[in-house]
Amino acid sequence: GIGMWAKGLWALLAALRVGWCLLPQAGYLHPDEFFQSPEVMAGDILNLQVYYPWEFLSTSPCRTVVFPLMTSGVTYWVIKSLQQLDLCSGCINSYTLLVSPRLLFTVSSFILDYSAYRLAPSWEADPWKALLLLAGSYVTLVFYTRTFTNALEGLLFALLMVLVSSRKSDGSLTVPTSSPLIGIIMTAGFFNRPTFLAFALMPLLYWAGIIAGSHKSIKSVINHFLKLVLCACFTAIVFIMADTFYFASVDLDNLYSIRRGSLFNVLGQLNEKIIVTPFNFLRYNLNPHNLALHGSHPRVTHFVVNGVMLFGILHILAIGAGFKMLKKYIHHLIWARSHRQGLSGLLVLSEGNPTLLLFYFVPLAFLSLFSHQEPRFLIPLILPLVLFSTSQHRAVKWKHVIVIFNVLGALLFGCLHQGGVIPCLFHLEELLHSPESFNHTRHYTLLFAHTYMPPRSLLNIEKRDMYIEVIDMAGSGEETLCQTVEQQANNSTCNDCHVFVVIPGTVRAMITNCDVSFKNETLIFPHLSMEDPPQIPLLFSGKWRSQLGLYILQLDRDQ
């Protein structure tokens, strides 16, 4: 029957999620997938050369360190321990540095599947169809397998929805007794990303409604709220202490070898400056000037562009259903007023799950108030959307569209998008650790132009190795680029110097105009840069590989 078929297909998609993570997945979605967690932890725990983003500098820490420590931190500590125990000699390499934190996120992503399965009956959705929509979405396959704070936000939102959803499988309402857990998740979510409040608003109102509706005495309602607030405050104290401790002693070597005496020194410093990272984050982000530095978007971007880009037809169907319900609601208001009736008739609207639609659109509306709108901010909304789409068999007739959409999305973001950067770092890591490099010290300069920020940690260079320099030229123009490259070529102070330039094929001409020559070139395929897109006519000529490739060019310094 359909049940067995759906279960088998879900198992296949689950295997694809884990298998593609291990392959590894080459696409590179956004610098934050590295620089908000693994990069920082690789520097702290494995003592590798990394680039610390401003959010983690002790002058103005804007990000909690608890989640990076619990995720990338733990996985790096495990591979470090395995190496120290001689259980494997080359445990730490660019593959394990990339894949181990991702694997933890990928395994955790099954919290989404569990939540969908648990919630489906209480929202009149078909559990296995919901699981198929969820596991087959490229958002799950590509975004939830990466080290994003947004992925954690999605998992916490899913758990919150499970905790407040109180219908038994037979449809009868039971009162959720999970106030302490709800409090813990609220705080953890807020410290992870303060925007969590936008996602938590509807679940909290829903929960408060059930509690208020089911208790005769005001005393027991207050009791529930007190439990929630107490647990939230206790969790906040844990986060504040961890962050304050970390940022007061950013030199983490001390954290691992703290002696009794120095512990009191650190505690002495803590009294001077308590650090509450989300408040720093909010102070920074509520300043429109700062937000503009990261890119300003029209307020409708989430509704019109990002929702469609992530969820395709499901987003469009939800908007359609939303308008239909609004129309019905307004008609009803007019009718109730003209018939001098109370609003008792509004219960008619409960058909078609308006609550689920609110779980989707209320956070979307709140996120739309900010001018900086990136697609990944919406990934937590996949759960209410999938449940809504499988209640009343909405999505069934669109299944072919959904399949094609998700295959294209997975290829675009999982393979193509900035897809050369990670393989290029793998290639350079092998080169830097080749036997020739070990026998006599060579000096390496790696120059990245017109790519996303390269995560230095994947090069696996220890902090004490000073002979490797990474220069990130970002999107600089031809003049600046040539100046830097020519400087490297004519640098006479360095005798055994190897200079590599990494640049997409679409802007390679910028480098060929410089007054330097190259000896070796490696083409890494595929690589699609949205900032320097390929020229369509060239894609259909013999040059299509170079248009969709990333070049590693070695400077010929003997010329």
C-alpha positions as a Python dict, from the first residue, in 0.01 Angstrom:
ca = {
    (1, 'G'): (0, 0, 0),
    (2, 'I'): (88, 371, -2),
    (3, 'G'): (215, 344, 356),
    (4, 'M'): (495, 100, 275),
    (5, 'W'): (588, 294, -37),
    (6, 'A'): (606, 622, 156),
    (7, 'K'): (815, 465, 433),
    (8, 'G'): (1061, 324, 182),
    (9, 'L'): (1092, 653, 0),
    (10, 'W'): (1144, 840, 327),
    (11, 'A'): (1420, 595, 425),
    (12, 'L'): (1590, 658, 89),
    (13, 'L'): (1572, 1035, 134),
    (14, 'A'): (1706, 1002, 490),
    (15, 'A'): (1999, 796, 358),
    (16, 'L'): (2059, 1061, 92),
    (17, 'R'): (2070, 1332, 360),
    (18, 'V'): (2339, 1151, 560),
    (19, 'G'): (2525, 1013, 257),
    (20, 'W'): (2547, 1349, 81),
    (21, 'C'): (2681, 1504, 400),
    (22, 'L'): (2958, 1243, 406),
    (23, 'L'): (3039, 1277, 36),
    (24, 'P'): (3090, 1580, 121),
    (25, 'Q'): (2843, 1834, -14),
    (26, 'A'): (3049, 2088, -209),
    (27, 'G'): (2814, 2389, -237),
    (28, 'Y'): (2892, 2684, -11),
    (29, 'L'): (2577, 2872, 90),
    (30, 'H'): (2695, 3161, 303),
    (31, 'P'): (3010, 3251, 500),
    (32, 'D'): (2812, 3221, 825),
    (33, 'E'): (2800, 2843, 789),
    (34, 'F'): (3172, 2847, 875),
    (35, 'F'): (3246, 3171, 1052),
    (36, 'Q'): (2974, 3148, 1320),
    (37, 'S'): (3084, 2813, 1454),
    (38, 'P'): (3339, 2565, 1310),
    (39, 'E'): (3602, 2826, 1217),
    (40, 'V'): (3600, 2977, 1567),
    (41, 'M'): (3614, 2637, 1737),
    (42, 'A'): (3895, 2513, 1510),
    (43, 'G'): (4101, 2807, 1634),
    (44, 'D'): (4012, 2758, 2000),
    (45, 'I'): (4018, 2381, 2035),
    (46, 'L'): (4252, 2261, 1760),
    (47, 'N'): (4481, 2566, 1764),
    (48, 'L'): (4455, 2612, 1388),
    (49, 'Q'): (4507, 2934, 1197),
    (50, 'V'): (4161, 3081, 1150),
    (51, 'Y'): (3984, 3405, 1081),
    (52, 'Y'): (3786, 3528, 1384),
    (53, 'P'): (3476, 3723, 1276),
    (54, 'W'): (3400, 4048, 1460),
    (55, 'E'): (3101, 3895, 1643),
    (56, 'F'): (3340, 3679, 1844),
    (57, 'L'): (3600, 3940, 1931),
    (58, 'S'): (3602, 4011, 2301),
    (59, 'T'): (3543, 4384, 2248),
    (60, 'S'): (3181, 4341, 2133),
    (61, 'P'): (3071, 3977, 2149),
    (62, 'C'): (2737, 3939, 1968),
    (63, 'R'): (2709, 3562, 1948),
    (64, 'T'): (2675, 3313, 2228),
    (65, 'V'): (2957, 3063, 2243),
    (66, 'V'): (2743, 2792, 2403),
    (67, 'F'): (2608, 2646, 2079),
    (68, 'P'): (2939, 2652, 1888),
    (69, 'L'): (3099, 2475, 2187),
    (70, 'M'): (2818, 2218, 2204),
    (71, 'T'): (2828, 2143, 1829),
    (72, 'S'): (3154, 2207, 1640),
    (73, 'G'): (3340, 2231, 1970),
    (74, 'V'): (3239, 1883, 2080),
    (75, 'T'): (3311, 1721, 1741),
    (76, 'Y'): (3656, 1888, 1721),
    (77, 'W'): (3732, 1782, 2077),
    (78, 'V'): (3643, 1423, 1980),
    (79, 'I'): (3875, 1414, 1675),
    (80, 'K'): (4149, 1584, 1877),
    (81, 'S'): (4115, 1319, 2150),
    (82, 'L'): (4121, 1037, 1894),
    (83, 'Q'): (4444, 1179, 1753),
    (84, 'Q'): (4603, 1220, 2097),
    (85, 'L'): (4509, 864, 2193),
    (86, 'D'): (4683, 746, 1873),
    (87, 'L'): (4361, 582, 1755),
    (88, 'C'): (4417, 744, 1417),
    (89, 'S'): (4722, 931, 1299),
    (90, 'G'): (4568, 1172, 1050),
    (91, 'C'): (4238, 1228, 1229),
    (92, 'I'): (4253, 1602, 1173),
    (93, 'N'): (4242, 1689, 804),
    (94, 'S'): (4031, 1911, 583),
    (95, 'Y'): (3773, 1634, 533),
    (96, 'T'): (3710, 1568, 904),
    (97, 'L'): (3724, 1941, 981),
    (98, 'L'): (3444, 1999, 730),
    (99, 'V'): (3234, 1688, 779),
    (100, 'S'): (3238, 1618, 1154),
    (101, 'P'): (3042, 1929, 1264),
    (102, 'R'): (2811, 1892, 964),
    (103, 'L'): (2742, 1530, 1051),
    (104, 'L'): (2629, 1630, 1399),
    (105, 'F'): (2390, 1887, 1248),
    (106, 'T'): (2266, 1633, 991),
    (107, 'V'): (2189, 1372, 1258),
    (108, 'S'): (2019, 1643, 1469),
    (109, 'S'): (1808, 1744, 1169),
    (110, 'F'): (1602, 1427, 1221),
    (111, 'I'): (1443, 1617, 1513),
    (112, 'L'): (1243, 1782, 1232),
    (113, 'D'): (1125, 1446, 1103),
    (114, 'Y'): (1035, 1332, 1454),
    (115, 'S'): (840, 1656, 1512),
    (116, 'A'): (652, 1628, 1183),
    (117, 'Y'): (557, 1269, 1264),
    (118, 'R'): (443, 1360, 1616),
    (119, 'L'): (252, 1673, 1512),
    (120, 'A'): (80, 1551, 1195),
    (121, 'P'): (-216, 1375, 1365),
    (122, 'S'): (-297, 1676, 1584),
    (123, 'W'): (-309, 1907, 1280),
    (124, 'E'): (-510, 1665, 1062),
    (125, 'A'): (-212, 1606, 836),
    (126, 'D'): (-99, 1273, 693),
    (127, 'P'): (222, 1182, 884),
    (128, 'W'): (400, 997, 603),
    (129, 'K'): (312, 1253, 338),
    (130, 'A'): (440, 1525, 571),
    (131, 'L'): (763, 1330, 622),
    (132, 'L'): (808, 1290, 245),
    (133, 'L'): (756, 1662, 180),
    (134, 'L'): (1000, 1742, 459),
    (135, 'A'): (1274, 1491, 373),
    (136, 'G'): (1242, 1561, 2),
    (137, 'S'): (1274, 1938, 38),
    (138, 'Y'): (1612, 2074, -69),
    (139, 'V'): (1595, 2301, 238),
    (140, 'T'): (1629, 1993, 459),
    (141, 'L'): (1891, 1830, 237),
    (142, 'V'): (2108, 2139, 195),
    (143, 'F'): (2039, 2396, 470),
    (144, 'Y'): (1972, 2165, 766),
    (145, 'T'): (2294, 1969, 702),
    (146, 'R'): (2511, 2283, 740),
    (147, 'T'): (2643, 2450, 1052),
    (148, 'F'): (2399, 2742, 1053),
    (149, 'T'): (2253, 2904, 1363),
    (150, 'N'): (1935, 2913, 1151),
    (151, 'A'): (1928, 2532, 1140),
    (152, 'L'): (1948, 2521, 1521),
    (153, 'E'): (1672, 2781, 1534),
    (154, 'G'): (1458, 2552, 1317),
    (155, 'L'): (1516, 2254, 1547),
    (156, 'L'): (1431, 2456, 1858),
    (157, 'F'): (1116, 2591, 1688),
    (158, 'A'): (1016, 2232, 1597),
    (159, 'L'): (1062, 2117, 1958),
    (160, 'L'): (861, 2415, 2081),
    (161, 'M'): (577, 2324, 1844),
    (162, 'V'): (580, 1965, 1977),
    (163, 'L'): (571, 2089, 2337),
    (164, 'V'): (276, 2326, 2288),
    (165, 'S'): (75, 2093, 2065),
    (166, 'S'): (-137, 1908, 2307),
    (167, 'R'): (-386, 1704, 2112),
    (168, 'K'): (-370, 1332, 2165),
    (169, 'S'): (-371, 1114, 1857),
    (170, 'D'): (-748, 1063, 1897),
    (171, 'G'): (-795, 1438, 1862),
    (172, 'S'): (-890, 1519, 2223),
    (173, 'L'): (-713, 1813, 2387),
    (174, 'T'): (-479, 1752, 2678),
    (175, 'V'): (-302, 2022, 2871),
    (176, 'P'): (70, 2049, 2796),
    (177, 'T'): (259, 2006, 3122),
    (178, 'S'): (588, 2107, 2971),
    (179, 'S'): (621, 2464, 3102),
    (180, 'P'): (978, 2410, 3234),
    (181, 'L'): (1097, 2273, 2899),
    (182, 'I'): (924, 2553, 2710),
    (183, 'G'): (1109, 2804, 2929),
    (184, 'I'): (1446, 2640, 2861),
    (185, 'I'): (1385, 2630, 2484),
    (186, 'M'): (1271, 2994, 2480),
    (187, 'T'): (1596, 3114, 2637),
    (188, 'A'): (1821, 2881, 2439),
    (189, 'G'): (1652, 2997, 2119),
    (190, 'F'): (1686, 3363, 2214),
    (191, 'F'): (2058, 3327, 2287),
    (192, 'N'): (2114, 3132, 1965),
    (193, 'R'): (1939, 3398, 1752),
    (194, 'P'): (1731, 3676, 1911),
    (195, 'T'): (1490, 3649, 1614),
    (196, 'F'): (1368, 3328, 1780),
    (197, 'L'): (1114, 3545, 1963),
    (198, 'A'): (934, 3597, 1630),
    (199, 'F'): (905, 3219, 1583),
    (200, 'A'): (810, 3153, 1946),
    (201, 'L'): (528, 3410, 1965),
    (202, 'M'): (252, 3199, 1806),
    (203, 'P'): (341, 2873, 1986),
    (204, 'L'): (344, 3064, 2317),
    (205, 'L'): (4, 3229, 2252),
    (206, 'Y'): (-136, 2893, 2148),
    (207, 'W'): (-5, 2733, 2468),
    (208, 'A'): (-133, 3018, 2683),
    (209, 'G'): (-474, 2979, 2520),
    (210, 'I'): (-491, 2607, 2600),
    (211, 'I'): (-375, 2663, 2959),
    (212, 'A'): (-620, 2947, 3017),
    (213, 'G'): (-904, 2752, 2855),
    (214, 'S'): (-850, 2434, 3050),
    (215, 'H'): (-800, 2563, 3405),
    (216, 'K'): (-1082, 2673, 3623),
    (217, 'S'): (-856, 2838, 3882),
    (218, 'I'): (-634, 3137, 3810),
    (219, 'K'): (-388, 2990, 4059),
    (220, 'S'): (-288, 2694, 3841),
    (221, 'V'): (-249, 2922, 3537),
    (222, 'I'): (-6, 3141, 3733),
    (223, 'N'): (170, 2826, 3851),
    (224, 'H'): (236, 2722, 3487),
    (225, 'F'): (368, 3065, 3394),
    (226, 'L'): (592, 3082, 3701),
    (227, 'K'): (753, 2750, 3612),
    (228, 'L'): (818, 2875, 3260),
    (229, 'V'): (969, 3206, 3373),
    (230, 'L'): (1187, 3046, 3641),
    (231, 'C'): (1333, 2790, 3402),
    (232, 'A'): (1387, 3059, 3138),
    (233, 'C'): (1578, 3274, 3388),
    (234, 'F'): (1786, 2984, 3514),
    (235, 'T'): (1885, 2894, 3155),
    (236, 'A'): (1973, 3258, 3085),
    (237, 'I'): (2209, 3261, 3386),
    (238, 'V'): (2387, 2952, 3248),
    (239, 'F'): (2432, 3117, 2906),
    (240, 'I'): (2548, 3449, 3052),
    (241, 'M'): (2802, 3276, 3276),
    (242, 'A'): (2937, 3063, 2990),
    (243, 'D'): (2970, 3362, 2755),
    (244, 'T'): (3122, 3590, 3019),
    (245, 'F'): (3370, 3321, 3113),
    (246, 'Y'): (3464, 3254, 2751),
    (247, 'F'): (3503, 3614, 2643),
    (248, 'A'): (3692, 3710, 2958),
    (249, 'S'): (3948, 3440, 2886),
    (250, 'V'): (3936, 3428, 2507),
    (251, 'D'): (4278, 3271, 2516),
    (252, 'L'): (4124, 2929, 2544),
    (253, 'D'): (4444, 2748, 2634),
    (254, 'N'): (4383, 2892, 2980),
    (255, 'L'): (4035, 2745, 2984),
    (256, 'Y'): (4176, 2396, 2958),
    (257, 'S'): (4453, 2437, 3212),
    (258, 'I'): (4294, 2663, 3468),
    (259, 'R'): (4464, 2629, 3800),
    (260, 'R'): (4292, 2718, 4125),
    (261, 'G'): (4471, 3050, 4152),
    (262, 'S'): (4390, 3171, 3804),
    (263, 'L'): (4028, 3068, 3840),
    (264, 'F'): (3985, 3339, 4103),
    (265, 'N'): (4155, 3591, 3875),
    (266, 'V'): (3908, 3508, 3599),
    (267, 'L'): (3616, 3533, 3841),
    (268, 'G'): (3754, 3868, 3951),
    (269, 'Q'): (3750, 3990, 3591),
    (270, 'L'): (3395, 3862, 3548),
    (271, 'N'): (3262, 4097, 3813),
    (272, 'E'): (3376, 4390, 3604),
    (273, 'K'): (3193, 4293, 3286),
    (274, 'I'): (2895, 4063, 3255),
    (275, 'I'): (2838, 3973, 2891),
    (276, 'V'): (2486, 3921, 2753),
    (277, 'T'): (2550, 3840, 2387),
    (278, 'P'): (2193, 3872, 2250),
    (279, 'F'): (2165, 4226, 2385),
    (280, 'N'): (2484, 4324, 2205),
    (281, 'F'): (2342, 4154, 1894),
    (282, 'L'): (2016, 4349, 1920),
    (283, 'R'): (2194, 4678, 1990),
    (284, 'Y'): (2399, 4623, 1674),
    (285, 'N'): (2115, 4504, 1451),
    (286, 'L'): (1853, 4755, 1557),
    (287, 'N'): (2079, 5026, 1421),
    (288, 'P'): (1965, 5062, 1057),
    (289, 'H'): (2308, 5194, 957),
    (290, 'N'): (2469, 4866, 1067),
    (291, 'L'): (2207, 4651, 898),
    (292, 'A'): (2263, 4839, 573),
    (293, 'L'): (2630, 4733, 581),
    (294, 'H'): (2512, 4374, 538),
    (295, 'G'): (2276, 4462, 252),
    (296, 'S'): (1935, 4630, 252),
    (297, 'H'): (1639, 4463, 87),
    (298, 'P'): (1283, 4580, 18),
    (299, 'R'): (1048, 4479, 301),
    (300, 'V'): (855, 4238, 74),
    (301, 'T'): (1164, 4029, -15),
    (302, 'H'): (1074, 3743, 223),
    (303, 'F'): (715, 3724, 96),
    (304, 'V'): (782, 3763, -273),
    (305, 'V'): (1132, 3620, -330),
    (306, 'N'): (1277, 3419, -41),
    (307, 'G'): (965, 3218, 42),
    (308, 'V'): (931, 3108, -320),
    (309, 'M'): (1304, 3040, -353),
    (310, 'L'): (1305, 2805, -52),
    (311, 'F'): (963, 2641, -61),
    (312, 'G'): (839, 2696, -418),
    (313, 'I'): (476, 2611, -483),
    (314, 'L'): (410, 2537, -113),
    (315, 'H'): (471, 2903, -26),
    (316, 'I'): (244, 3017, -307),
    (317, 'L'): (-34, 2777, -203),
    (318, 'A'): (-7, 2899, 158),
    (319, 'I'): (-43, 3263, 45),
    (320, 'G'): (-349, 3164, -159),
    (321, 'A'): (-506, 2983, 137),
    (322, 'G'): (-423, 3279, 361),
    (323, 'F'): (-605, 3526, 138),
    (324, 'K'): (-904, 3293, 115),
    (325, 'M'): (-927, 3273, 494),
    (326, 'L'): (-890, 3647, 536),
    (327, 'K'): (-1174, 3700, 287),
    (328, 'K'): (-1392, 3454, 475),
    (329, 'Y'): (-1303, 3618, 805),
    (330, 'I'): (-1388, 3969, 681),
    (331, 'H'): (-1718, 3847, 530),
    (332, 'H'): (-1798, 3688, 861),
    (333, 'L'): (-1718, 4005, 1057),
    (334, 'I'): (-1949, 4206, 833),
    (335, 'W'): (-2220, 3942, 863),
    (336, 'A'): (-2187, 3919, 1243),
    (337, 'R'): (-2209, 4298, 1275),
    (338, 'S'): (-2513, 4328, 1049),
    (339, 'H'): (-2689, 4049, 1238),
    (340, 'R'): (-2596, 4199, 1577),
    (341, 'Q'): (-2427, 3875, 1674),
    (342, 'G'): (-2121, 3819, 1885),
    (343, 'L'): (-1809, 3672, 1732),
    (344, 'S'): (-1910, 3322, 1839),
    (345, 'G'): (-1948, 3230, 1475),
    (346, 'L'): (-1573, 3274, 1416),
    (347, 'L'): (-1525, 2913, 1519),
    (348, 'V'): (-1652, 2824, 1173),
    (349, 'L'): (-1310, 2934, 1053),
    (350, 'S'): (-1128, 2656, 1232),
    (351, 'E'): (-1173, 2436, 928),
    (352, 'G'): (-856, 2445, 717),
    (353, 'N'): (-618, 2507, 1007),
    (354, 'P'): (-585, 2885, 1026),
    (355, 'T'): (-361, 2832, 1330),
    (356, 'L'): (-96, 2654, 1124),
    (357, 'L'): (-108, 2937, 872),
    (358, 'L'): (-45, 3182, 1157),
    (359, 'F'): (249, 2969, 1275),
    (360, 'Y'): (389, 3027, 924),
    (361, 'F'): (295, 3387, 847),
    (362, 'V'): (337, 3559, 1186),
    (363, 'P'): (714, 3491, 1209),
    (364, 'L'): (744, 3577, 839),
    (365, 'A'): (573, 3911, 901),
    (366, 'F'): (801, 3990, 1197),
    (367, 'L'): (1116, 3905, 1001),
    (368, 'S'): (987, 4128, 721),
    (369, 'L'): (1013, 4432, 952),
    (370, 'F'): (1394, 4420, 919),
    (371, 'S'): (1561, 4552, 607),
    (372, 'H'): (1820, 4273, 591),
    (373, 'Q'): (1637, 3972, 448),
    (374, 'E'): (1823, 3655, 353),
    (375, 'P'): (1655, 3329, 245),
    (376, 'R'): (1813, 3124, 525),
    (377, 'F'): (1629, 3333, 787),
    (378, 'L'): (1308, 3153, 682),
    (379, 'I'): (1428, 2792, 704),
    (380, 'P'): (1265, 2728, 1047),
    (381, 'L'): (924, 2776, 881),
    (382, 'I'): (952, 2447, 690),
    (383, 'L'): (770, 2250, 963),
    (384, 'P'): (442, 2445, 986),
    (385, 'L'): (441, 2479, 607),
    (386, 'V'): (483, 2105, 547),
    (387, 'L'): (209, 2025, 801),
    (388, 'F'): (-23, 2279, 642),
    (389, 'S'): (50, 2150, 292),
    (390, 'T'): (-34, 1791, 383),
    (391, 'S'): (-354, 1872, 576),
    (392, 'Q'): (-652, 1839, 339),
    (393, 'H'): (-421, 1692, 71),
    (394, 'R'): (-329, 2034, -64),
    (395, 'A'): (8, 1948, -216),
    (396, 'V'): (-80, 1616, -379),
    (397, 'K'): (-177, 1742, -722),
    (398, 'W'): (144, 1946, -745),
    (399, 'K'): (377, 1654, -675),
    (400, 'H'): (560, 1669, -1010),
    (401, 'V'): (625, 2042, -972),
    (402, 'I'): (751, 1982, -616),
    (403, 'V'): (992, 1705, -724),
    (404, 'I'): (1141, 1909, -1012),
    (405, 'F'): (1171, 2220, -794),
    (406, 'N'): (1360, 2037, -518),
    (407, 'V'): (1593, 1852, -757),
    (408, 'L'): (1690, 2187, -914),
    (409, 'G'): (1728, 2354, -574),
    (410, 'A'): (1948, 2072, -444),
    (411, 'L'): (2173, 2088, -752),
    (412, 'L'): (2197, 2467, -747),
    (413, 'F'): (2272, 2511, -376),
    (414, 'G'): (2420, 2172, -289),
    (415, 'C'): (2658, 2141, -588),
    (416, 'L'): (2696, 2457, -794),
    (417, 'H'): (2673, 2762, -569),
    (418, 'Q'): (3033, 2866, -484),
    (419, 'G'): (3097, 2493, -528),
    (420, 'G'): (3467, 2525, -609),
    (421, 'V'): (3577, 2690, -284),
    (422, 'I'): (3575, 2383, -57),
    (423, 'P'): (3731, 2140, -312),
    (424, 'C'): (3992, 2410, -378),
    (425, 'L'): (4077, 2431, -6),
    (426, 'F'): (4097, 2049, 6),
    (427, 'H'): (4339, 2058, -290),
    (428, 'L'): (4554, 2331, -131),
    (429, 'E'): (4555, 2148, 204),
    (430, 'E'): (4700, 1838, 33),
    (431, 'L'): (4960, 2054, -137),
    (432, 'L'): (5063, 2230, 187),
    (433, 'H'): (5096, 1899, 368),
    (434, 'S'): (5277, 1714, 90),
    (435, 'P'): (5611, 1549, 179),
    (436, 'E'): (5809, 1809, -24),
    (437, 'S'): (5665, 2088, 186),
    (438, 'F'): (5772, 1913, 505),
    (439, 'N'): (6130, 1842, 408),
    (440, 'H'): (6225, 2205, 370),
    (441, 'T'): (6011, 2498, 469),
    (442, 'R'): (5849, 2672, 178),
    (443, 'H'): (5659, 2994, 200),
    (444, 'Y'): (5307, 2986, 59),
    (445, 'T'): (5083, 3277, -28),
    (446, 'L'): (4723, 3196, -118),
    (447, 'L'): (4530, 3477, -279),
    (448, 'F'): (4152, 3445, -312),
    (449, 'A'): (3971, 3682, -549),
    (450, 'H'): (3597, 3707, -622),
    (451, 'T'): (3501, 3405, -407),
    (452, 'Y'): (3315, 3382, -76),
    (453, 'M'): (3544, 3412, 227),
    (454, 'P'): (3761, 3100, 239),
    (455, 'P'): (3738, 2925, 579),
    (456, 'R'): (4107, 2913, 676),
    (457, 'S'): (4049, 2626, 919),
    (458, 'L'): (4005, 2381, 630),
    (459, 'L'): (4371, 2436, 533),
    (460, 'N'): (4458, 2268, 863),
    (461, 'I'): (4756, 2492, 945),
    (462, 'E'): (4870, 2516, 1305),
    (463, 'K'): (4894, 2861, 1462),
    (464, 'R'): (5269, 2831, 1504),
    (465, 'D'): (5330, 2771, 1130),
    (466, 'M'): (5397, 3121, 1009),
    (467, 'Y'): (5498, 3030, 655),
    (468, 'I'): (5148, 3031, 506),
    (469, 'E'): (4962, 3350, 433),
    (470, 'V'): (4603, 3379, 310),
    (471, 'I'): (4501, 3700, 138),
    (472, 'D'): (4128, 3746, 80),
    (473, 'M'): (4082, 4001, -198),
    (474, 'A'): (3702, 3955, -194),
    (475, 'G'): (3547, 4147, -484),
    (476, 'S'): (3827, 4395, -548),
    (477, 'G'): (3869, 4553, -892),
    (478, 'E'): (4129, 4483, -1158),
    (479, 'E'): (4370, 4756, -1050),
    (480, 'T'): (4390, 4652, -683),
    (481, 'L'): (4411, 4287, -783),
    (482, 'C'): (4696, 4335, -1029),
    (483, 'Q'): (4884, 4555, -783),
    (484, 'T'): (4872, 4283, -517),
    (485, 'V'): (4962, 4001, -758),
    (486, 'E'): (5254, 4196, -910),
    (487, 'Q'): (5377, 4277, -560),
    (488, 'Q'): (5380, 3905, -479),
    (489, 'A'): (5557, 3823, -806),
    (490, 'N'): (5834, 4077, -752),
    (491, 'N'): (5886, 4010, -384),
    (492, 'S'): (6262, 3953, -375),
    (493, 'T'): (6291, 3901, 2),
    (494, 'C'): (6148, 3553, -32),
    (495, 'N'): (6342, 3283, -215),
    (496, 'D'): (6137, 2961, -189),
    (497, 'C'): (5799, 3125, -235),
    (498, 'H'): (5492, 2971, -389),
    (499, 'V'): (5207, 3202, -476),
    (500, 'F'): (4866, 3071, -578),
    (501, 'V'): (4576, 3279, -706),
    (502, 'V'): (4223, 3140, -676),
    (503, 'I'): (3974, 3306, -911),
    (504, 'P'): (3649, 3209, -1090),
    (505, 'G'): (3668, 3140, -1463),
    (506, 'T'): (3418, 3417, -1536),
    (507, 'V'): (3660, 3689, -1417),
    (508, 'R'): (3985, 3515, -1501),
    (509, 'A'): (4055, 3778, -1769),
    (510, 'M'): (4117, 4030, -1489),
    (511, 'I'): (4430, 3838, -1390),
    (512, 'T'): (4558, 3770, -1743),
    (513, 'N'): (4576, 4147, -1797),
    (514, 'C'): (4825, 4179, -1511),
    (515, 'D'): (5195, 4192, -1583),
    (516, 'V'): (5271, 3841, -1449),
    (517, 'S'): (5285, 3489, -1589),
    (518, 'F'): (5150, 3164, -1448),
    (519, 'K'): (5289, 2813, -1472),
    (520, 'N'): (5045, 2557, -1331),
    (521, 'E'): (4673, 2587, -1348),
    (522, 'T'): (4408, 2366, -1193),
    (523, 'L'): (4043, 2397, -1288),
    (524, 'I'): (3792, 2298, -1024),
    (525, 'F'): (3448, 2224, -1164),
    (526, 'P'): (3166, 2311, -1096),
    (527, 'H'): (3166, 2657, -940),
    (528, 'L'): (2887, 2908, -988),
    (529, 'S'): (2932, 3262, -862),
    (530, 'M'): (2612, 3468, -850),
    (531, 'E'): (2824, 3783, -811),
    (532, 'D'): (3013, 3714, -1136),
    (533, 'P'): (2761, 3506, -1331),
    (534, 'P'): (2863, 3310, -1642),
    (535, 'Q'): (2785, 3467, -1978),
    (536, 'I'): (2503, 3265, -2132),
    (537, 'P'): (2643, 3254, -2492),
    (538, 'L'): (2976, 3119, -2361),
    (539, 'L'): (2795, 2839, -2177),
    (540, 'F'): (2692, 2697, -2515),
    (541, 'S'): (3039, 2728, -2665),
    (542, 'G'): (3350, 2523, -2598),
    (543, 'K'): (3433, 2746, -2298),
    (544, 'W'): (3147, 2630, -2078),
    (545, 'R'): (3371, 2445, -1831),
    (546, 'S'): (3580, 2753, -1759),
    (547, 'Q'): (3262, 2961, -1717),
    (548, 'L'): (3149, 2717, -1448),
    (549, 'G'): (3488, 2660, -1290),
    (550, 'L'): (3724, 2796, -1028),
    (551, 'Y'): (4092, 2833, -1123),
    (552, 'I'): (4394, 2780, -901),
    (553, 'L'): (4682, 2956, -1080),
    (554, 'Q'): (5041, 2934, -965),
    (555, 'L'): (5254, 3243, -1019),
    (556, 'D'): (5569, 3186, -1219),
    (557, 'R'): (5817, 3386, -1013),
    (558, 'D'): (6124, 3294, -1222),
    (559, 'Q'): (6015, 3515, -1510),
}
